[in-house]
Amino acid sequence: MTSGERQIDRIMFGEPASGRTSTLGAVKKLELDEGVAAEARELARQVCRPVEELIERHTTVAIERAVLRMCGLDGAVGQGVDARPFANLVADTVRRQVGLDRGVAIPVFDLMIRDGLSITEVARRVVSGEARFRWPDDPSEAREAAEEAARDADSRILGRRRERDELTRRLGDPEKPWIYLIVATGNIHEDIPQAQAAARAGTDIVAVIRSTGQSLLDFVPQGATTEGYAGTYATGENFRLMRAALDEVGEEVGRYVRLTNYASGLCMPEIAALAALERLDMMLNDCMYGIIFRDINMKRTFIDQRFSRMIHARAGIIINTGEDNYLTTADAIDEAHTVVASQLINERFGLDAGLEPWQLGLGHAFEIDPDVPDQWLLELAHAQLVRELFPEAPLKYMPPTKHMTGNVFQGYLLDGMFHLTGVLTQQEILLIGMMTEGIHTPWLADRDLAVENAKYMVNTAKHVADEWWPPKDGRIRERAMRVLEETVGLLRRVEEDGMFEAIHAAEFADTSRRPDGGHGLDGVIETAEDYFNPFLELWDRGRRAQP
């Protein structure tokens, strides 16, 4: 019995690890060719290794800003989207005066020691134009001070993780699948009562979608914000306010309510750091989403995702990847294998960053055109394939969006079929469908009906997965194997051409991006031989121990 099978066995017979409850049962229904599956995983490893070698030779401005934030630097000149965060000002000044190729930590802590300053006082000197950074002849004292600050930050992050474990034990952890609902008005103070109402209605995970365009901001807005467009800005204060609100309603409803936001874009590591410090539970975090859908530079995205995932790993945060988005721009039948290939790549990058399998909320979606004959059979095949390939992962299943129309009755039926598919194939994070998805920003009544639809199907089909078994030589298995074989074919091409060239060739989501194009390349820095990041020193041992 493998370690993964032992984990499944513990889950099935009521001995899940703390904070990792699961409904996952026996999943080997398709009798997949294990040799083909193993080849796909090995190809993913080979695809990722050259990218990881590049990652290990570089840092970014966002990583260095995240180091400062975790070491206690907060605050800004100004508020909201007009803010100039201290983290940006300090990192930019160090880069200008000393360079960031050896990291931001030693120049900052050297100044703190020389002049007896706190890290916030260093930022104030930067604002006044009086800060003078250097690389000391003997950096050992500054290094020790930075390491001590990193250990203190690590203790705070682990403390927030223990809080989550204690609350889930005391309040109770909802059974899976967890019902996941998006709430975002643009105003955090309006989001809070909506999020609490959603929890009372039965939502297990509240996701506060980000304001449109925040992923392209190369700074994190400051404070509580009230004017986001089609979403609410991700800020440390907004995280704190929503976390407190969900803890309050959790006490009322008698279960722990999880909070999700988005660690993506040009500030991916910083947002990951803020999430860890404010006890968020899940973060949208994908290795290619920013490249494909936001035109962020490839190097910047891959380098930032590594450090952000190291933070998530330490904080016990579940990541949600973005493969569901691929099928909004590409055909869900012809391109199903691109989803699986990306999931395998996301899995490899995640494990190499220190994430455990239970933290890999790999994404996929119910997006086949409903006019296609046997649409549901194909959806079942895709969903069951993913379930069996990643038996320990808390998969995030996305509802139909691309083919939703103004016919709300058909939309509600499609959502019910999606929820049923999620239950039958034992998806663990069910991002519930809304009958008006893709038409307008859903009204509160739409959300309420969506929760009702999902709860009905989860309850009415509660144990059907234990009884459902596709024929050994049936169409479902045939379709799943075809997708898996096409996945291997794609990964072979990517391994031969390289990840950057594969993205340039539009192998994923039918979208081409240039390796030297996109936003944020100027924030990528090749590291010197004596580069120092105190958190890498602290966490790297655990990351390297991953399989």
XYZ file of C-alpha atoms in Angstrom:
547
model
C 0.000 0.000 0.000
C 1.418 3.417 -1.004
C 1.494 6.458 1.307
C -1.318 7.985 -0.754
C -3.448 4.849 -0.362
C -2.783 4.825 3.385
C -3.953 8.440 3.547
C -7.145 7.519 1.653
C -7.661 4.564 3.999
C -7.404 6.833 7.055
C -9.865 9.271 5.528
C -12.365 6.550 4.638
C -12.370 5.039 8.104
C -12.642 8.217 10.104
C -9.084 9.148 10.995
C -8.351 12.259 8.940
C -5.425 14.451 9.957
C -6.356 17.583 11.889
C -7.844 20.224 9.625
C -7.952 17.888 6.615
C -11.401 16.317 6.735
C -12.466 14.632 3.526
C -15.303 12.654 1.996
C -12.936 10.993 -0.444
C -13.655 7.296 -0.747
C -12.471 4.526 -3.040
C -11.796 6.227 -6.374
C -10.272 3.632 -8.737
C -13.384 3.227 -10.878
C -11.974 3.778 -14.354
C -9.124 1.259 -14.200
C -6.810 3.802 -15.773
C -3.609 2.539 -17.322
C -1.214 3.216 -14.454
C 1.752 3.214 -16.810
C 0.284 6.074 -18.834
C -0.534 8.012 -15.655
C 3.005 7.495 -14.333
C 4.474 8.647 -17.645
C 2.365 11.810 -17.493
C 3.669 12.615 -14.018
C 7.271 11.970 -14.991
C 6.892 14.202 -18.036
C 5.472 16.956 -15.814
C 8.544 16.635 -13.597
C 10.827 16.971 -16.619
C 8.838 19.953 -17.924
C 9.103 21.792 -14.592
C 12.784 21.174 -13.843
C 14.307 23.722 -16.309
C 11.825 26.343 -15.103
C 12.752 25.598 -11.497
C 16.436 26.018 -12.327
C 15.578 29.483 -13.665
C 13.518 30.223 -10.539
C 16.427 29.304 -8.278
C 18.690 31.857 -10.007
C 16.299 34.807 -9.653
C 14.298 36.940 -7.285
C 11.710 39.655 -7.962
C 10.764 42.988 -6.454
C 7.547 41.382 -5.173
C 9.450 38.637 -3.346
C 11.693 41.216 -1.667
C 8.657 43.291 -0.683
C 7.054 40.165 0.787
C 10.198 39.615 2.886
C 9.857 43.135 4.273
C 6.155 42.687 5.014
C 6.687 39.405 6.855
C 9.515 41.025 8.832
C 6.980 43.539 10.146
C 6.897 46.385 7.648
C 3.395 47.791 7.225
C 1.993 51.149 6.305
C 2.041 53.490 3.358
C 2.014 57.068 2.265
C -1.658 57.553 1.473
C -4.564 55.113 1.511
C -6.412 52.769 -0.820
C -5.303 52.632 -4.446
C -3.550 55.982 -4.053
C -1.160 54.535 -1.495
C 2.587 54.231 -1.908
C 3.295 51.285 0.376
C 6.383 51.408 2.569
C 7.376 47.977 1.223
C 7.574 49.359 -2.318
C 9.398 52.526 -1.274
C 12.017 50.652 0.756
C 12.625 47.933 -1.847
C 12.882 50.481 -4.660
C 15.375 52.583 -2.679
C 17.527 49.568 -1.814
C 17.475 48.553 -5.471
C 18.548 52.023 -6.543
C 21.300 52.457 -3.932
C 22.644 48.932 -3.490
C 20.833 46.578 -5.846
C 18.514 43.683 -5.013
C 20.650 40.922 -6.470
C 21.752 39.998 -2.944
C 18.322 40.576 -1.408
C 16.692 43.385 0.515
C 17.123 41.980 4.024
C 20.773 42.670 4.844
C 20.846 46.334 3.682
C 17.653 47.055 5.652
C 18.700 45.272 8.844
C 22.178 46.795 8.595
C 20.625 50.276 8.685
C 18.351 49.242 11.553
C 21.380 48.089 13.592
C 23.615 51.045 12.668
C 21.099 53.701 13.665
C 18.969 51.829 16.220
C 15.832 51.956 14.078
C 12.715 49.833 13.770
C 11.797 48.631 10.310
C 8.996 51.216 10.188
C 11.447 53.985 11.103
C 13.640 52.827 8.216
C 10.643 53.316 5.919
C 10.042 56.794 7.284
C 13.652 57.706 6.526
C 13.106 56.479 2.990
C 10.045 58.714 2.690
C 12.026 61.721 3.939
C 14.909 60.933 1.585
C 17.380 60.388 4.434
C 17.918 56.608 4.181
C 21.369 55.450 3.119
C 21.630 51.735 2.478
C 24.831 49.768 1.968
C 26.131 46.216 1.808
C 28.293 45.969 4.941
C 31.816 44.576 4.815
C 30.748 42.026 7.425
C 27.037 41.216 6.927
C 26.892 38.621 9.732
C 25.204 40.873 12.312
C 22.547 42.055 9.866
C 22.071 38.492 8.695
C 21.487 37.268 12.258
C 18.987 40.066 12.913
C 17.092 39.242 9.712
C 17.051 35.562 10.605
C 15.623 36.378 14.030
C 12.905 38.528 12.421
C 12.099 35.673 10.019
C 11.792 33.232 12.921
C 9.404 35.636 14.672
C 7.320 35.938 11.484
C 7.333 32.180 11.085
C 6.041 31.822 14.650
C 3.196 34.248 13.890
C 2.279 32.325 10.732
C 2.340 28.991 12.553
C 0.296 30.562 15.344
C -2.423 31.547 12.872
C -2.335 28.009 11.486
C -2.844 26.597 14.989
C -5.795 28.968 15.458
C -7.434 27.460 12.383
C -6.886 23.930 13.660
C -8.289 24.815 17.080
C -11.358 26.525 15.620
C -12.154 23.650 13.281
C -11.943 21.249 16.225
C -14.065 23.412 18.506
C -16.638 24.726 16.038
C -16.681 21.740 13.725
C -15.504 21.316 10.158
C -18.258 20.948 7.545
C -18.442 17.741 5.560
C -17.218 17.812 2.005
C -17.962 18.840 -0.614
C -17.472 22.347 0.723
C -19.890 24.829 -0.832
C -17.897 27.776 -2.195
C -19.577 31.122 -2.966
C -18.187 34.398 -4.314
C -19.121 37.624 -2.528
C -17.721 40.991 -3.598
C -19.406 44.362 -3.965
C -16.321 46.570 -4.150
C -16.973 47.844 -0.625
C -15.566 45.644 2.143
C -18.132 46.987 4.593
C -20.940 45.798 2.305
C -19.178 42.496 1.605
C -19.204 41.569 5.297
C -22.980 41.296 5.859
C -23.364 39.469 2.536
C -20.639 37.004 3.503
C -22.234 36.391 6.886
C -25.633 35.886 5.260
C -24.061 33.378 2.865
C -22.603 31.444 5.796
C -25.998 31.344 7.504
C -27.515 29.998 4.270
C -25.043 27.119 4.191
C -21.897 28.385 2.474
C -18.681 26.771 3.741
C -16.174 28.933 1.849
C -16.548 32.639 1.128
C -14.393 33.956 -1.712
C -13.931 37.716 -1.972
C -13.189 38.239 -5.638
C -10.670 40.971 -6.383
C -11.391 44.268 -8.044
C -10.926 44.179 -11.813
C -7.340 44.936 -12.771
C -5.747 44.531 -9.341
C -3.517 41.758 -10.664
C -1.752 44.384 -12.817
C -1.046 46.727 -9.904
C 2.584 46.430 -8.794
C 1.660 47.411 -5.250
C -0.898 46.336 -2.655
C -3.508 49.010 -1.863
C -3.542 50.132 1.747
C -6.314 49.862 4.329
C -10.033 49.139 4.062
C -11.336 49.924 0.581
C -14.832 50.845 -0.604
C -14.614 51.505 -4.356
C -13.556 48.341 -6.162
C -15.015 47.550 -9.587
C -16.625 44.085 -9.995
C -14.783 43.024 -6.864
C -13.087 44.276 -3.710
C -9.393 45.095 -3.434
C -7.210 42.543 -1.689
C -5.521 44.386 1.197
C -4.247 43.345 4.594
C -6.969 45.319 6.359
C -9.726 43.901 4.167
C -8.413 40.414 4.969
C -8.465 41.196 8.694
C -12.006 42.583 8.630
C -13.463 39.658 6.677
C -11.626 37.072 8.762
C -13.079 38.555 11.948
C -16.572 38.661 10.419
C -16.460 35.004 9.369
C -15.120 33.953 12.770
C -18.061 35.760 14.340
C -20.657 34.061 12.146
C -18.838 30.738 12.578
C -19.557 30.905 16.284
C -23.202 31.569 15.450
C -23.691 28.717 12.946
C -21.472 26.230 14.752
C -18.895 25.493 12.053
C -15.658 26.963 10.773
C -16.226 29.183 7.708
C -13.265 29.423 5.340
C -12.062 32.552 3.579
C -10.559 32.715 0.075
C -8.821 35.445 -1.881
C -6.424 35.761 -4.809
C -2.616 35.421 -4.619
C -1.957 36.182 -8.240
C -0.702 39.025 -10.367
C 2.290 41.286 -9.851
C 2.001 41.166 -6.048
C 1.496 37.410 -5.713
C 4.081 36.844 -2.912
C 2.987 39.898 -0.932
C -0.662 38.901 -0.990
C 0.339 35.378 0.029
C 2.232 36.848 2.987
C -0.732 38.991 4.056
C -3.035 35.975 3.753
C -0.750 33.903 5.963
C -0.595 36.621 8.617
C -4.390 37.159 8.608
C -5.351 33.455 8.566
C -6.967 33.084 5.189
C -7.681 29.462 4.361
C -7.508 29.266 0.575
C -5.874 31.346 -2.109
C -6.291 31.312 -5.878
C -2.721 30.596 -6.970
C -1.809 29.201 -10.384
C 1.533 28.836 -12.144
C 0.271 30.025 -15.558
C -2.983 31.953 -15.021
C -1.301 35.368 -14.827
C 0.710 34.670 -17.970
C -2.196 33.485 -20.089
C -5.093 35.607 -18.862
C -3.380 38.791 -17.570
C -0.298 38.942 -19.822
C 2.144 39.007 -16.937
C 5.675 38.071 -17.917
C 6.478 34.349 -17.743
C 9.647 34.668 -15.687
C 7.983 37.015 -13.205
C 5.006 34.689 -12.767
C 6.929 31.443 -12.322
C 9.432 32.979 -9.892
C 6.718 34.664 -7.821
C 4.553 31.537 -7.663
C 7.379 29.521 -6.076
C 7.855 31.865 -3.115
C 4.121 32.465 -2.708
C 3.536 28.711 -2.525
C 6.258 28.318 0.059
C 4.313 30.804 2.183
C 1.056 28.933 1.569
C 2.719 25.658 2.527
C 3.908 27.071 5.837
C 0.544 28.680 6.606
C -1.510 25.552 5.857
C -3.364 27.357 3.075
C -5.062 25.379 0.293
C -4.331 26.760 -3.166
C -6.898 26.817 -5.959
C -5.456 26.597 -9.453
C -7.020 28.122 -12.543
C -7.399 25.410 -15.157
C -11.152 26.015 -15.247
C -10.410 29.260 -17.083
C -8.796 27.424 -19.994
C -12.173 26.139 -21.123
C -13.652 29.621 -21.315
C -11.379 30.362 -24.270
C -10.899 26.865 -25.742
C -13.260 24.020 -26.599
C -13.960 21.849 -23.544
C -13.907 18.609 -25.553
C -10.986 19.208 -27.897
C -8.817 20.829 -25.216
C -9.692 18.747 -22.130
C -6.153 17.340 -22.119
C -4.663 20.826 -21.676
C -6.494 21.059 -18.345
C -5.029 17.766 -17.131
C -1.529 18.681 -18.348
C -1.705 21.986 -16.483
C -2.953 20.233 -13.347
C 0.054 17.905 -13.437
C 2.387 20.875 -13.905
C 0.693 22.789 -11.069
C 0.971 19.689 -8.877
C 4.703 19.368 -9.557
C 5.456 23.031 -8.927
C 3.314 22.888 -5.785
C 5.016 19.824 -4.318
C 8.432 21.290 -5.092
C 7.463 24.454 -3.205
C 6.574 22.414 -0.105
C 2.801 22.103 -0.486
C 1.295 18.802 0.581
C -1.238 16.966 -1.612
C -4.145 18.018 0.657
C -3.284 21.657 -0.160
C -3.564 21.228 -3.943
C -7.044 22.432 -4.876
C -6.548 21.745 -8.566
C -9.180 23.392 -10.733
C -11.366 22.091 -13.542
C -14.792 22.881 -14.937
C -18.162 21.712 -16.298
C -17.940 23.635 -19.597
C -19.000 21.358 -22.463
C -21.679 22.802 -24.739
C -25.042 21.434 -23.476
C -26.172 20.923 -27.084
C -23.490 18.252 -27.589
C -24.994 14.737 -27.421
C -23.844 12.878 -24.316
C -22.553 16.101 -22.778
C -23.112 14.725 -19.287
C -21.318 11.472 -20.041
C -18.282 13.445 -21.216
C -18.412 15.684 -18.128
C -18.514 12.602 -15.890
C -15.524 11.137 -17.713
C -13.457 14.301 -17.313
C -14.373 14.807 -13.662
C -13.751 11.177 -12.702
C -10.426 11.163 -14.547
C -9.206 14.149 -12.540
C -10.509 12.637 -9.301
C -8.556 9.431 -9.886
C -5.353 11.105 -11.036
C -5.228 13.252 -7.876
C -6.786 11.122 -5.111
C -5.423 13.207 -2.231
C -6.146 16.639 -3.697
C -9.222 18.675 -2.627
C -10.277 19.389 -6.198
C -12.029 22.673 -7.010
C -14.833 22.113 -9.505
C -16.194 25.105 -11.418
C -19.766 25.524 -12.719
C -20.903 26.166 -16.296
C -20.328 29.749 -17.445
C -19.375 29.771 -21.132
C -22.675 28.350 -22.375
C -25.048 30.032 -19.920
C -27.688 32.152 -21.646
C -30.570 34.357 -20.642
C -32.700 31.230 -20.145
C -32.500 31.119 -16.355
C -34.561 27.923 -16.164
C -32.108 26.007 -18.321
C -29.280 27.633 -16.373
C -30.675 26.418 -13.075
C -31.013 22.905 -14.508
C -27.429 22.966 -15.814
C -26.215 24.050 -12.383
C -28.088 21.148 -10.816
C -26.400 18.744 -13.244
C -23.054 20.308 -12.386
C -23.667 19.870 -8.654
C -24.729 16.260 -9.210
C -21.573 15.599 -11.228
C -19.498 17.072 -8.418
C -21.136 14.782 -5.860
C -20.918 11.658 -8.040
C -17.209 12.205 -8.748
C -16.414 13.337 -5.200
C -15.121 16.801 -5.911
C -14.309 18.442 -2.594
C -14.604 22.180 -3.326
C -17.818 22.927 -5.193
C -17.880 26.463 -6.569
C -21.612 26.632 -6.919
C -23.312 27.638 -10.138
C -25.765 30.522 -10.524
C -28.529 30.680 -13.065
C -27.491 34.204 -14.096
C -23.760 33.426 -14.347
C -22.205 35.334 -17.228
C -25.248 37.581 -17.683
C -24.774 40.163 -14.927
C -23.361 40.404 -11.437
C -25.601 37.931 -9.592
C -28.211 39.360 -7.250
C -28.503 38.192 -3.665
C -31.557 36.113 -4.580
C -29.510 34.357 -7.274
C -26.883 33.459 -4.705
C -29.504 32.201 -2.283
C -31.050 29.966 -4.955
C -27.587 28.747 -5.928
C -26.820 27.640 -2.358
C -30.235 25.966 -2.147
C -29.615 24.108 -5.431
C -26.201 22.858 -4.284
C -27.391 21.819 -0.822
C -30.279 19.893 -2.336
C -28.066 17.922 -4.694
C -25.362 17.264 -2.092
C -28.007 15.911 0.260
C -30.169 14.000 -2.208
C -27.193 12.220 -3.836
C -25.131 11.965 -0.655
C -24.003 8.343 -1.015
C -24.656 7.679 -4.689
C -20.920 7.891 -5.411
C -20.472 4.686 -3.399
C -22.887 2.900 -5.731
C -22.000 4.466 -9.094
C -19.473 2.472 -11.131
C -19.014 2.996 -14.877
C -18.744 -0.124 -17.073
C -15.200 -1.410 -17.473
C -15.373 -1.176 -21.259
C -17.819 1.718 -21.429
C -17.747 5.126 -23.049
C -16.782 6.949 -19.834
C -13.572 4.978 -19.359
C -12.790 5.183 -23.074
C -13.130 8.964 -23.041
C -11.038 9.316 -19.861
C -8.220 7.215 -21.306
C -8.270 9.195 -24.548
C -7.883 12.453 -22.613
C -5.063 10.968 -20.523
C -3.224 9.773 -23.650
C -3.650 13.196 -25.264
C -2.249 14.709 -22.053
C 0.882 12.593 -22.409
C 1.207 13.699 -26.024
C 0.994 17.368 -25.030
C 3.483 16.972 -22.183
C 5.922 15.287 -24.550
C 5.744 18.320 -26.856
C 6.163 20.715 -23.933
C 9.122 18.714 -22.599
C 10.765 18.772 -26.021
C 10.116 22.461 -26.777
C 10.331 23.875 -23.253
C 7.619 25.497 -21.161
C 8.180 29.030 -22.419
C 8.011 28.027 -26.076
C 4.906 25.890 -25.399
C 3.086 28.879 -23.940
C 4.259 30.985 -26.874
C 2.812 28.310 -29.179
C -0.597 28.645 -27.452
C -0.601 25.079 -26.161
C -2.697 26.197 -23.179
C -6.066 27.975 -23.510
C -5.408 28.797 -27.176
C -3.556 31.929 -26.011
C -0.030 32.863 -27.082
C 2.361 34.872 -24.908
C 5.961 35.841 -25.655
C 8.714 34.831 -23.201
C 10.079 38.386 -23.137
C 6.667 40.074 -23.205
C 3.990 40.952 -20.713
C 3.943 43.036 -17.563
C 6.562 42.931 -14.834
C 9.747 41.695 -16.526
C 11.613 44.740 -15.201
C 10.922 43.438 -11.702
C 12.898 40.218 -12.279
C 16.437 40.200 -10.852
C 19.189 37.641 -11.345
C 20.621 36.782 -7.946
C 24.251 37.045 -6.911
C 26.155 34.149 -5.396
C 25.695 35.590 -1.892
C 21.954 36.287 -2.286
C 20.152 36.088 1.054
C 16.479 35.665 1.856
C 15.934 34.701 5.519
C 12.729 32.820 4.743
C 14.377 30.654 2.117
C 17.006 29.763 4.685
C 14.265 28.902 7.180
C 11.877 26.992 4.912
C 14.063 25.502 2.186
C 14.926 22.344 4.096
C 11.278 21.298 4.256
C 10.733 22.108 0.584
C 13.666 19.998 -0.537
C 12.296 17.060 1.459
C 9.213 16.875 -0.786
C 8.969 13.856 -3.149
